[in-house]
Amino acid sequence: MKIRSAEFLTTATAPAGWPSPDVPEFAFAGRSNVGKSSMINALVSRKSLVRVSNTPGRTRTLNFFDVTAEEESGARHRIRFCDLPGYGFAKVSQAEREQWKRMIEEYLAGRQTLRGVVSIVDAEVGPTPLDEELLAWVRAIPLDVVVVATKVDRLGKARRKPRLAEVAKKMDLPPASVLGFSAVERIGIDAVWSRLISLAGVSETGVPVGATGEPR
Ligand SMILES: Nc1nc2c(ncn2[C@@H]2O[C@H](COP(=O)(O)OP(=O)(O)OP(=O)(O)O)[C@@H](O)[C@H]2O)c(=O)[nH]1
Ligand SMILES: [Mg+2]
């Protein structure tokens, strides 16, 4: 996948701030510090489009990015990413956590152009109860979910495949459905892109690319 452009669009905390719903969109969700922002940077081959930090809880708003991606066939896709604040960060007050939860749920349930949620878990840690809760909630909307287990670089090479199958089993998913990823070693980028493109439905040039249903 060639990235023709990638740019920060806007930040929002409420529906009035969401960008106009005119591009297929994907949300990146996961617990605080799991590697959401790093995943977006890796997918768009930019080192610091999205701010990454060692301080968990850095992302506190919905952050939107516009990307133009081009397949080898020449098919171009305009895609929008929404980087969500991480959940489960202990040092945030209960009141602030509730506020984030409302902001995220309002967005996931109400965003017309949302084509799927990239649910990110730590490959080593596996799904936490909060990850399972989010997954169940998102599926009930219903929205398509792509589960990605990141930081696989921290696992020995022989552990990676069996670990992904374990993560899938814990989440009641088919063994091969959880994609392994590493922003550090740039693993899984093509696999994630190909899921996103097929969920996005139709390329900008009008070529159907495995659409999964009517646009929402
Ligand atoms: N080893 C390894 N570290 C990673 C990877 N991806 C992210 N990290 C590290 O994990 C930390 C958190 O990364 P972020 O991308 O900021 O995580 P986030 O989920 O956006 O965090 P919040 O916005 O705070 O919720 C940083 O120190 C990254 O360098 C990866 O694939 N492998
Ligand atoms: Mg972040």
PDB file of C-alpha atoms and ligand atoms in Angstrom:
ATOM      1  CA  MET A   1       0.000   0.000   0.000  1.00  0.00           C
ATOM      2  CA  LYS A   2       1.404   3.376  -0.980  1.00  0.00           C
ATOM      3  CA  ILE A   3       0.412   6.278   1.217  1.00  0.00           C
ATOM      4  CA  ARG A   4      -0.153   9.266  -1.028  1.00  0.00           C
ATOM      5  CA  SER A   5      -1.119  11.630   1.759  1.00  0.00           C
ATOM      6  CA  ALA A   6      -1.756  11.578   5.480  1.00  0.00           C
ATOM      7  CA  GLU A   7      -2.775  14.607   7.446  1.00  0.00           C
ATOM      8  CA  PHE A   8      -4.237  15.602  10.755  1.00  0.00           C
ATOM      9  CA  LEU A   9      -7.749  16.873  10.250  1.00  0.00           C
ATOM     10  CA  THR A  10      -9.279  17.896  13.547  1.00  0.00           C
ATOM     11  CA  THR A  11      -9.900  17.140  17.183  1.00  0.00           C
ATOM     12  CA  ALA A  12     -13.330  16.730  18.746  1.00  0.00           C
ATOM     13  CA  THR A  13     -14.950  16.018  22.079  1.00  0.00           C
ATOM     14  CA  ALA A  14     -18.593  16.223  20.960  1.00  0.00           C
ATOM     15  CA  PRO A  15     -20.627  15.490  17.784  1.00  0.00           C
ATOM     16  CA  ALA A  16     -20.580  19.165  16.762  1.00  0.00           C
ATOM     17  CA  GLY A  17     -16.826  18.832  16.318  1.00  0.00           C
ATOM     18  CA  TRP A  18     -16.871  15.671  14.216  1.00  0.00           C
ATOM     19  CA  PRO A  19     -15.746  16.272  10.616  1.00  0.00           C
ATOM     20  CA  SER A  20     -18.473  16.123   7.979  1.00  0.00           C
ATOM     21  CA  PRO A  21     -19.397  12.478   7.315  1.00  0.00           C
ATOM     22  CA  ASP A  22     -18.124  12.069   3.767  1.00  0.00           C
ATOM     23  CA  VAL A  23     -15.275   9.525   3.917  1.00  0.00           C
ATOM     24  CA  PRO A  24     -15.239   5.878   5.120  1.00  0.00           C
ATOM     25  CA  GLU A  25     -13.900   5.979   8.635  1.00  0.00           C
ATOM     26  CA  PHE A  26     -12.213   3.585  11.068  1.00  0.00           C
ATOM     27  CA  ALA A  27     -11.777   4.021  14.798  1.00  0.00           C
ATOM     28  CA  PHE A  28      -8.755   2.724  16.703  1.00  0.00           C
ATOM     29  CA  ALA A  29      -9.723   1.561  20.159  1.00  0.00           C
ATOM     30  CA  GLY A  30      -7.790  -0.070  22.954  1.00  0.00           C
ATOM     31  CA  ARG A  31      -6.590   0.355  26.459  1.00  0.00           C
ATOM     32  CA  SER A  32      -4.362   3.223  27.371  1.00  0.00           C
ATOM     33  CA  ASN A  33      -0.770   2.807  26.161  1.00  0.00           C
ATOM     34  CA  VAL A  34      -1.535  -0.308  24.087  1.00  0.00           C
ATOM     35  CA  GLY A  35      -0.139   1.313  20.943  1.00  0.00           C
ATOM     36  CA  LYS A  36      -3.093   2.870  19.077  1.00  0.00           C
ATOM     37  CA  SER A  37      -1.313   6.027  17.966  1.00  0.00           C
ATOM     38  CA  SER A  38       1.821   4.081  17.013  1.00  0.00           C
ATOM     39  CA  MET A  39      -0.318   1.764  14.897  1.00  0.00           C
ATOM     40  CA  ILE A  40      -1.779   4.680  12.960  1.00  0.00           C
ATOM     41  CA  ASN A  41       1.696   6.115  12.377  1.00  0.00           C
ATOM     42  CA  ALA A  42       2.926   2.717  11.148  1.00  0.00           C
ATOM     43  CA  LEU A  43      -0.072   2.255   8.834  1.00  0.00           C
ATOM     44  CA  VAL A  44       0.520   5.602   7.190  1.00  0.00           C
ATOM     45  CA  SER A  45       4.330   5.312   7.241  1.00  0.00           C
ATOM     46  CA  ARG A  46       4.753   8.549   9.142  1.00  0.00           C
ATOM     47  CA  LYS A  47       6.932   8.691  12.235  1.00  0.00           C
ATOM     48  CA  SER A  48       4.942  11.281  14.070  1.00  0.00           C
ATOM     49  CA  LEU A  49       1.639  12.116  12.440  1.00  0.00           C
ATOM     50  CA  VAL A  50       0.071  11.064  15.715  1.00  0.00           C
ATOM     51  CA  ARG A  51       1.696  11.881  19.007  1.00  0.00           C
ATOM     52  CA  VAL A  52       3.106   8.871  20.834  1.00  0.00           C
ATOM     53  CA  SER A  53       4.320   9.090  24.386  1.00  0.00           C
ATOM     54  CA  ASN A  54       5.510   7.115  27.344  1.00  0.00           C
ATOM     55  CA  THR A  55       2.888   8.863  29.444  1.00  0.00           C
ATOM     56  CA  PRO A  56      -0.275   6.787  29.325  1.00  0.00           C
ATOM     57  CA  GLY A  57      -3.494   8.691  28.865  1.00  0.00           C
ATOM     58  CA  ARG A  58      -1.972  11.129  26.415  1.00  0.00           C
ATOM     59  CA  THR A  59      -4.809  11.014  23.886  1.00  0.00           C
ATOM     60  CA  ARG A  60      -7.842  12.643  25.503  1.00  0.00           C
ATOM     61  CA  THR A  61      -9.942  13.690  22.558  1.00  0.00           C
ATOM     62  CA  LEU A  62     -11.124  12.118  19.310  1.00  0.00           C
ATOM     63  CA  ASN A  63      -8.392  12.861  16.770  1.00  0.00           C
ATOM     64  CA  PHE A  64      -9.201  12.581  13.077  1.00  0.00           C
ATOM     65  CA  PHE A  65      -6.729  11.928  10.248  1.00  0.00           C
ATOM     66  CA  ASP A  66      -7.316  11.805   6.512  1.00  0.00           C
ATOM     67  CA  VAL A  67      -5.357   9.320   4.456  1.00  0.00           C
ATOM     68  CA  THR A  68      -5.104   8.644   0.739  1.00  0.00           C
ATOM     69  CA  ALA A  69      -3.854   5.118   0.142  1.00  0.00           C
ATOM     70  CA  GLU A  70      -3.081   3.535  -3.206  1.00  0.00           C
ATOM     71  CA  GLU A  71      -3.099  -0.181  -3.932  1.00  0.00           C
ATOM     72  CA  GLU A  72      -0.631  -1.806  -6.333  1.00  0.00           C
ATOM     73  CA  SER A  73      -3.460  -1.981  -8.866  1.00  0.00           C
ATOM     74  CA  GLY A  74      -3.647   1.802  -8.741  1.00  0.00           C
ATOM     75  CA  ALA A  75      -6.998   1.857  -6.915  1.00  0.00           C
ATOM     76  CA  ARG A  76      -7.009   4.836  -4.581  1.00  0.00           C
ATOM     77  CA  HIS A  77      -8.857   5.078  -1.299  1.00  0.00           C
ATOM     78  CA  ARG A  78      -9.659   8.057   0.823  1.00  0.00           C
ATOM     79  CA  ILE A  79      -9.949   6.805   4.378  1.00  0.00           C
ATOM     80  CA  ARG A  80     -10.385   8.606   7.671  1.00  0.00           C
ATOM     81  CA  PHE A  81      -8.915   7.367  10.933  1.00  0.00           C
ATOM     82  CA  CYS A  82     -10.146   8.309  14.366  1.00  0.00           C
ATOM     83  CA  ASP A  83      -7.641   7.808  17.180  1.00  0.00           C
ATOM     84  CA  LEU A  84      -9.643   7.280  20.366  1.00  0.00           C
ATOM     85  CA  PRO A  85      -8.516   7.972  23.914  1.00  0.00           C
ATOM     86  CA  GLY A  86      -7.404   4.782  25.645  1.00  0.00           C
ATOM     87  CA  TYR A  87      -9.599   3.243  28.281  1.00  0.00           C
ATOM     88  CA  GLY A  88      -8.677   1.789  31.644  1.00  0.00           C
ATOM     89  CA  PHE A  89      -6.060   4.329  32.618  1.00  0.00           C
ATOM     90  CA  ALA A  90      -5.920   4.121  36.411  1.00  0.00           C
ATOM     91  CA  LYS A  91      -4.573   7.601  37.094  1.00  0.00           C
ATOM     92  CA  VAL A  92      -7.570   9.343  35.562  1.00  0.00           C
ATOM     93  CA  SER A  93     -10.356  10.308  37.939  1.00  0.00           C
ATOM     94  CA  GLN A  94     -13.579   8.308  37.897  1.00  0.00           C
ATOM     95  CA  ALA A  95     -15.490  11.376  36.671  1.00  0.00           C
ATOM     96  CA  GLU A  96     -13.096  11.924  33.789  1.00  0.00           C
ATOM     97  CA  ARG A  97     -13.212   8.235  32.866  1.00  0.00           C
ATOM     98  CA  GLU A  98     -17.001   8.367  32.732  1.00  0.00           C
ATOM     99  CA  GLN A  99     -16.783  11.417  30.499  1.00  0.00           C
ATOM    100  CA  TRP A 100     -14.374   9.660  28.088  1.00  0.00           C
ATOM    101  CA  LYS A 101     -16.622   6.611  28.021  1.00  0.00           C
ATOM    102  CA  ARG A 102     -19.618   8.741  27.083  1.00  0.00           C
ATOM    103  CA  MET A 103     -17.623  10.548  24.402  1.00  0.00           C
ATOM    104  CA  ILE A 104     -16.398   7.267  22.858  1.00  0.00           C
ATOM    105  CA  GLU A 105     -19.768   5.518  23.015  1.00  0.00           C
ATOM    106  CA  GLU A 106     -21.577   8.494  21.542  1.00  0.00           C
ATOM    107  CA  TYR A 107     -19.112   8.484  18.665  1.00  0.00           C
ATOM    108  CA  LEU A 108     -19.139   4.720  18.004  1.00  0.00           C
ATOM    109  CA  ALA A 109     -22.916   4.466  18.119  1.00  0.00           C
ATOM    110  CA  GLY A 110     -23.640   7.692  16.255  1.00  0.00           C
ATOM    111  CA  ARG A 111     -21.002   8.028  13.572  1.00  0.00           C
ATOM    112  CA  GLN A 112     -22.691   7.470  10.228  1.00  0.00           C
ATOM    113  CA  THR A 113     -19.539   6.875   8.163  1.00  0.00           C
ATOM    114  CA  LEU A 114     -17.861   4.499  10.600  1.00  0.00           C
ATOM    115  CA  ARG A 115     -17.088   1.274   8.701  1.00  0.00           C
ATOM    116  CA  GLY A 116     -15.352  -0.574  11.466  1.00  0.00           C
ATOM    117  CA  VAL A 117     -13.459  -0.523  14.708  1.00  0.00           C
ATOM    118  CA  VAL A 118      -9.864  -1.656  14.998  1.00  0.00           C
ATOM    119  CA  SER A 119      -9.801  -3.239  18.441  1.00  0.00           C
ATOM    120  CA  ILE A 120      -6.209  -3.310  19.633  1.00  0.00           C
ATOM    121  CA  VAL A 121      -4.982  -5.655  22.328  1.00  0.00           C
ATOM    122  CA  ASP A 122      -1.499  -6.301  23.658  1.00  0.00           C
ATOM    123  CA  ALA A 123      -0.247  -9.600  22.191  1.00  0.00           C
ATOM    124  CA  GLU A 124       1.604 -10.473  25.368  1.00  0.00           C
ATOM    125  CA  VAL A 125      -1.041  -9.411  27.880  1.00  0.00           C
ATOM    126  CA  GLY A 126      -3.994 -10.640  25.855  1.00  0.00           C
ATOM    127  CA  PRO A 127      -7.527  -9.255  26.063  1.00  0.00           C
ATOM    128  CA  THR A 128      -8.460  -7.588  29.338  1.00  0.00           C
ATOM    129  CA  PRO A 129     -12.049  -7.463  30.667  1.00  0.00           C
ATOM    130  CA  LEU A 130     -12.309  -3.896  29.336  1.00  0.00           C
ATOM    131  CA  ASP A 131     -11.280  -5.096  25.839  1.00  0.00           C
ATOM    132  CA  GLU A 132     -13.958  -7.797  25.975  1.00  0.00           C
ATOM    133  CA  GLU A 133     -16.543  -5.276  27.139  1.00  0.00           C
ATOM    134  CA  LEU A 134     -15.737  -2.914  24.278  1.00  0.00           C
ATOM    135  CA  LEU A 135     -15.816  -5.741  21.747  1.00  0.00           C
ATOM    136  CA  ALA A 136     -19.240  -6.933  22.892  1.00  0.00           C
ATOM    137  CA  TRP A 137     -20.576  -3.396  22.916  1.00  0.00           C
ATOM    138  CA  VAL A 138     -19.265  -2.574  19.424  1.00  0.00           C
ATOM    139  CA  ARG A 139     -20.597  -5.813  17.949  1.00  0.00           C
ATOM    140  CA  ALA A 140     -24.036  -5.054  19.354  1.00  0.00           C
ATOM    141  CA  ILE A 141     -24.238  -1.690  17.537  1.00  0.00           C
ATOM    142  CA  PRO A 142     -23.541  -3.525  15.120  1.00  0.00           C
ATOM    143  CA  LEU A 143     -20.167  -2.557  13.698  1.00  0.00           C
ATOM    144  CA  ASP A 144     -17.453  -4.673  12.071  1.00  0.00           C
ATOM    145  CA  VAL A 145     -14.419  -5.245  14.239  1.00  0.00           C
ATOM    146  CA  VAL A 146     -10.827  -6.015  13.267  1.00  0.00           C
ATOM    147  CA  VAL A 147      -8.930  -7.375  16.269  1.00  0.00           C
ATOM    148  CA  VAL A 148      -5.217  -6.624  16.135  1.00  0.00           C
ATOM    149  CA  ALA A 149      -2.711  -7.911  18.703  1.00  0.00           C
ATOM    150  CA  THR A 150       0.166  -5.470  18.809  1.00  0.00           C
ATOM    151  CA  LYS A 151       3.728  -5.409  20.180  1.00  0.00           C
ATOM    152  CA  VAL A 152       4.347  -8.935  18.833  1.00  0.00           C
ATOM    153  CA  ASP A 153       8.022  -7.907  18.588  1.00  0.00           C
ATOM    154  CA  ARG A 154       8.148  -8.573  22.330  1.00  0.00           C
ATOM    155  CA  LEU A 155       7.370 -12.255  21.753  1.00  0.00           C
ATOM    156  CA  GLY A 156       9.903 -14.746  20.474  1.00  0.00           C
ATOM    157  CA  LYS A 157       9.255 -15.582  16.809  1.00  0.00           C
ATOM    158  CA  ALA A 158       8.055 -19.115  17.589  1.00  0.00           C
ATOM    159  CA  ARG A 159       5.555 -17.801  20.179  1.00  0.00           C
ATOM    160  CA  ARG A 160       3.813 -15.381  17.862  1.00  0.00           C
ATOM    161  CA  LYS A 161       1.448 -17.579  15.878  1.00  0.00           C
ATOM    162  CA  PRO A 162       0.320 -19.752  18.813  1.00  0.00           C
ATOM    163  CA  ARG A 163      -0.141 -16.624  20.928  1.00  0.00           C
ATOM    164  CA  LEU A 164      -2.429 -15.054  18.323  1.00  0.00           C
ATOM    165  CA  ALA A 165      -4.526 -18.225  18.291  1.00  0.00           C
ATOM    166  CA  GLU A 166      -4.754 -18.074  22.106  1.00  0.00           C
ATOM    167  CA  VAL A 167      -5.863 -14.447  21.992  1.00  0.00           C
ATOM    168  CA  ALA A 168      -8.500 -15.338  19.380  1.00  0.00           C
ATOM    169  CA  LYS A 169      -9.780 -18.216  21.481  1.00  0.00           C
ATOM    170  CA  LYS A 170     -10.092 -15.998  24.546  1.00  0.00           C
ATOM    171  CA  MET A 171     -12.141 -13.570  22.481  1.00  0.00           C
ATOM    172  CA  ASP A 172     -14.320 -16.299  20.932  1.00  0.00           C
ATOM    173  CA  LEU A 173     -12.982 -15.549  17.460  1.00  0.00           C
ATOM    174  CA  PRO A 174     -11.785 -17.892  14.694  1.00  0.00           C
ATOM    175  CA  PRO A 175      -8.050 -18.686  15.163  1.00  0.00           C
ATOM    176  CA  ALA A 176      -6.785 -16.787  12.120  1.00  0.00           C
ATOM    177  CA  SER A 177      -8.930 -13.705  12.624  1.00  0.00           C
ATOM    178  CA  VAL A 178      -6.630 -11.904  15.066  1.00  0.00           C
ATOM    179  CA  LEU A 179      -3.919 -10.053  13.173  1.00  0.00           C
ATOM    180  CA  GLY A 180      -0.426  -9.780  14.630  1.00  0.00           C
ATOM    181  CA  PHE A 181       1.154  -6.352  14.536  1.00  0.00           C
ATOM    182  CA  SER A 182       4.279  -4.473  15.512  1.00  0.00           C
ATOM    183  CA  ALA A 183       4.886  -0.795  14.959  1.00  0.00           C
ATOM    184  CA  VAL A 184       8.534  -1.335  15.906  1.00  0.00           C
ATOM    185  CA  GLU A 185       9.238  -4.177  13.458  1.00  0.00           C
ATOM    186  CA  ARG A 186       6.578  -3.058  10.965  1.00  0.00           C
ATOM    187  CA  ILE A 187       4.721  -6.373  11.074  1.00  0.00           C
ATOM    188  CA  GLY A 188       1.095  -6.745   9.979  1.00  0.00           C
ATOM    189  CA  ILE A 189       0.733  -3.465   8.132  1.00  0.00           C
ATOM    190  CA  ASP A 190      -0.425  -5.010   4.841  1.00  0.00           C
ATOM    191  CA  ALA A 191      -2.803  -7.398   6.603  1.00  0.00           C
ATOM    192  CA  VAL A 192      -4.501  -4.584   8.531  1.00  0.00           C
ATOM    193  CA  TRP A 193      -4.742  -2.446   5.405  1.00  0.00           C
ATOM    194  CA  SER A 194      -6.332  -5.229   3.416  1.00  0.00           C
ATOM    195  CA  ARG A 195      -9.042  -5.711   6.077  1.00  0.00           C
ATOM    196  CA  LEU A 196      -9.683  -1.975   6.183  1.00  0.00           C
ATOM    197  CA  ILE A 197      -9.928  -1.670   2.428  1.00  0.00           C
ATOM    198  CA  SER A 198     -12.381  -4.520   2.181  1.00  0.00           C
ATOM    199  CA  LEU A 199     -14.526  -3.019   4.954  1.00  0.00           C
ATOM    200  CA  ALA A 200     -14.359   0.423   3.373  1.00  0.00           C
ATOM    201  CA  GLY A 201     -16.297  -1.070   0.476  1.00  0.00           C
ATOM    202  CA  VAL A 202     -15.660   0.769  -2.734  1.00  0.00           C
ATOM    203  CA  SER A 203     -12.490   2.464  -3.914  1.00  0.00           C
ATOM    204  CA  GLU A 204     -12.461   6.078  -4.960  1.00  0.00           C
ATOM    205  CA  THR A 205     -12.137   4.954  -8.553  1.00  0.00           C
ATOM    206  CA  GLY A 206     -15.431   3.113  -8.138  1.00  0.00           C
ATOM    207  CA  VAL A 207     -14.026  -0.404  -8.137  1.00  0.00           C
ATOM    208  CA  PRO A 208     -15.820  -2.657  -5.647  1.00  0.00           C
ATOM    209  CA  VAL A 209     -13.271  -4.271  -3.359  1.00  0.00           C
ATOM    210  CA  GLY A 210     -15.109  -6.902  -1.401  1.00  0.00           C
ATOM    211  CA  ALA A 211     -17.816  -4.709   0.063  1.00  0.00           C
ATOM    212  CA  THR A 212     -19.326  -6.233   3.183  1.00  0.00           C
ATOM    213  CA  GLY A 213     -22.733  -4.654   2.936  1.00  0.00           C
ATOM    214  CA  GLU A 214     -24.624  -1.471   2.368  1.00  0.00           C
ATOM    215  CA  PRO A 215     -23.029   1.715   3.662  1.00  0.00           C
ATOM    216  CA  ARG A 216     -24.434   2.612   7.036  1.00  0.00           C
TER     217      ARG A 216
HETATM  218  N1  LIG B   1       7.686  -2.850  21.584  1.00  0.00           N
HETATM  219  C1  LIG B   1       6.701  -2.117  21.053  1.00  0.00           C
HETATM  220  N2  LIG B   1       6.333  -0.955  21.646  1.00  0.00           N
HETATM  221  C2  LIG B   1       5.327  -0.249  21.091  1.00  0.00           C
HETATM  222  C3  LIG B   1       4.649  -0.668  19.912  1.00  0.00           C
HETATM  223  N3  LIG B   1       3.671   0.218  19.621  1.00  0.00           N
HETATM  224  C4  LIG B   1       3.738   1.183  20.585  1.00  0.00           C
HETATM  225  N4  LIG B   1       4.740   0.914  21.462  1.00  0.00           N
HETATM  226  C5  LIG B   1       5.118   1.720  22.637  1.00  0.00           C
HETATM  227  O1  LIG B   1       4.007   1.757  23.549  1.00  0.00           O
HETATM  228  C6  LIG B   1       3.870   3.054  24.156  1.00  0.00           C
HETATM  229  C7  LIG B   1       2.464   3.605  23.907  1.00  0.00           C
HETATM  230  O2  LIG B   1       2.296   3.826  22.516  1.00  0.00           O
HETATM  231  P1  LIG B   1       1.119   4.775  21.962  1.00  0.00           P
HETATM  232  O3  LIG B   1       1.064   4.534  20.502  1.00  0.00           O
HETATM  233  O4  LIG B   1       1.293   6.172  22.447  1.00  0.00           O
HETATM  234  O5  LIG B   1      -0.142   4.116  22.692  1.00  0.00           O
HETATM  235  P2  LIG B   1      -1.652   4.646  22.747  1.00  0.00           P
HETATM  236  O6  LIG B   1      -2.497   3.437  22.797  1.00  0.00           O
HETATM  237  O7  LIG B   1      -1.906   5.610  21.644  1.00  0.00           O
HETATM  238  O8  LIG B   1      -1.648   5.386  24.170  1.00  0.00           O
HETATM  239  P3  LIG B   1      -2.730   6.457  24.739  1.00  0.00           P
HETATM  240  O9  LIG B   1      -2.969   7.476  23.682  1.00  0.00           O
HETATM  241  O10 LIG B   1      -2.040   6.991  25.954  1.00  0.00           O
HETATM  242  O11 LIG B   1      -3.952   5.669  25.075  1.00  0.00           O
HETATM  243  C8  LIG B   1       4.988   3.905  23.573  1.00  0.00           C
HETATM  244  O12 LIG B   1       6.079   3.872  24.459  1.00  0.00           O
HETATM  245  C9  LIG B   1       5.340   3.196  22.263  1.00  0.00           C
HETATM  246  O13 LIG B   1       6.660   3.415  21.855  1.00  0.00           O
HETATM  247  C10 LIG B   1       5.079  -1.906  19.281  1.00  0.00           C
HETATM  248  O14 LIG B   1       4.563  -2.377  18.257  1.00  0.00           O
HETATM  249  N5  LIG B   1       6.101  -2.576  19.906  1.00  0.00           N
HETATM  250 MG    MG B   2      -2.622   7.574  21.721  1.00  0.00          MG
END
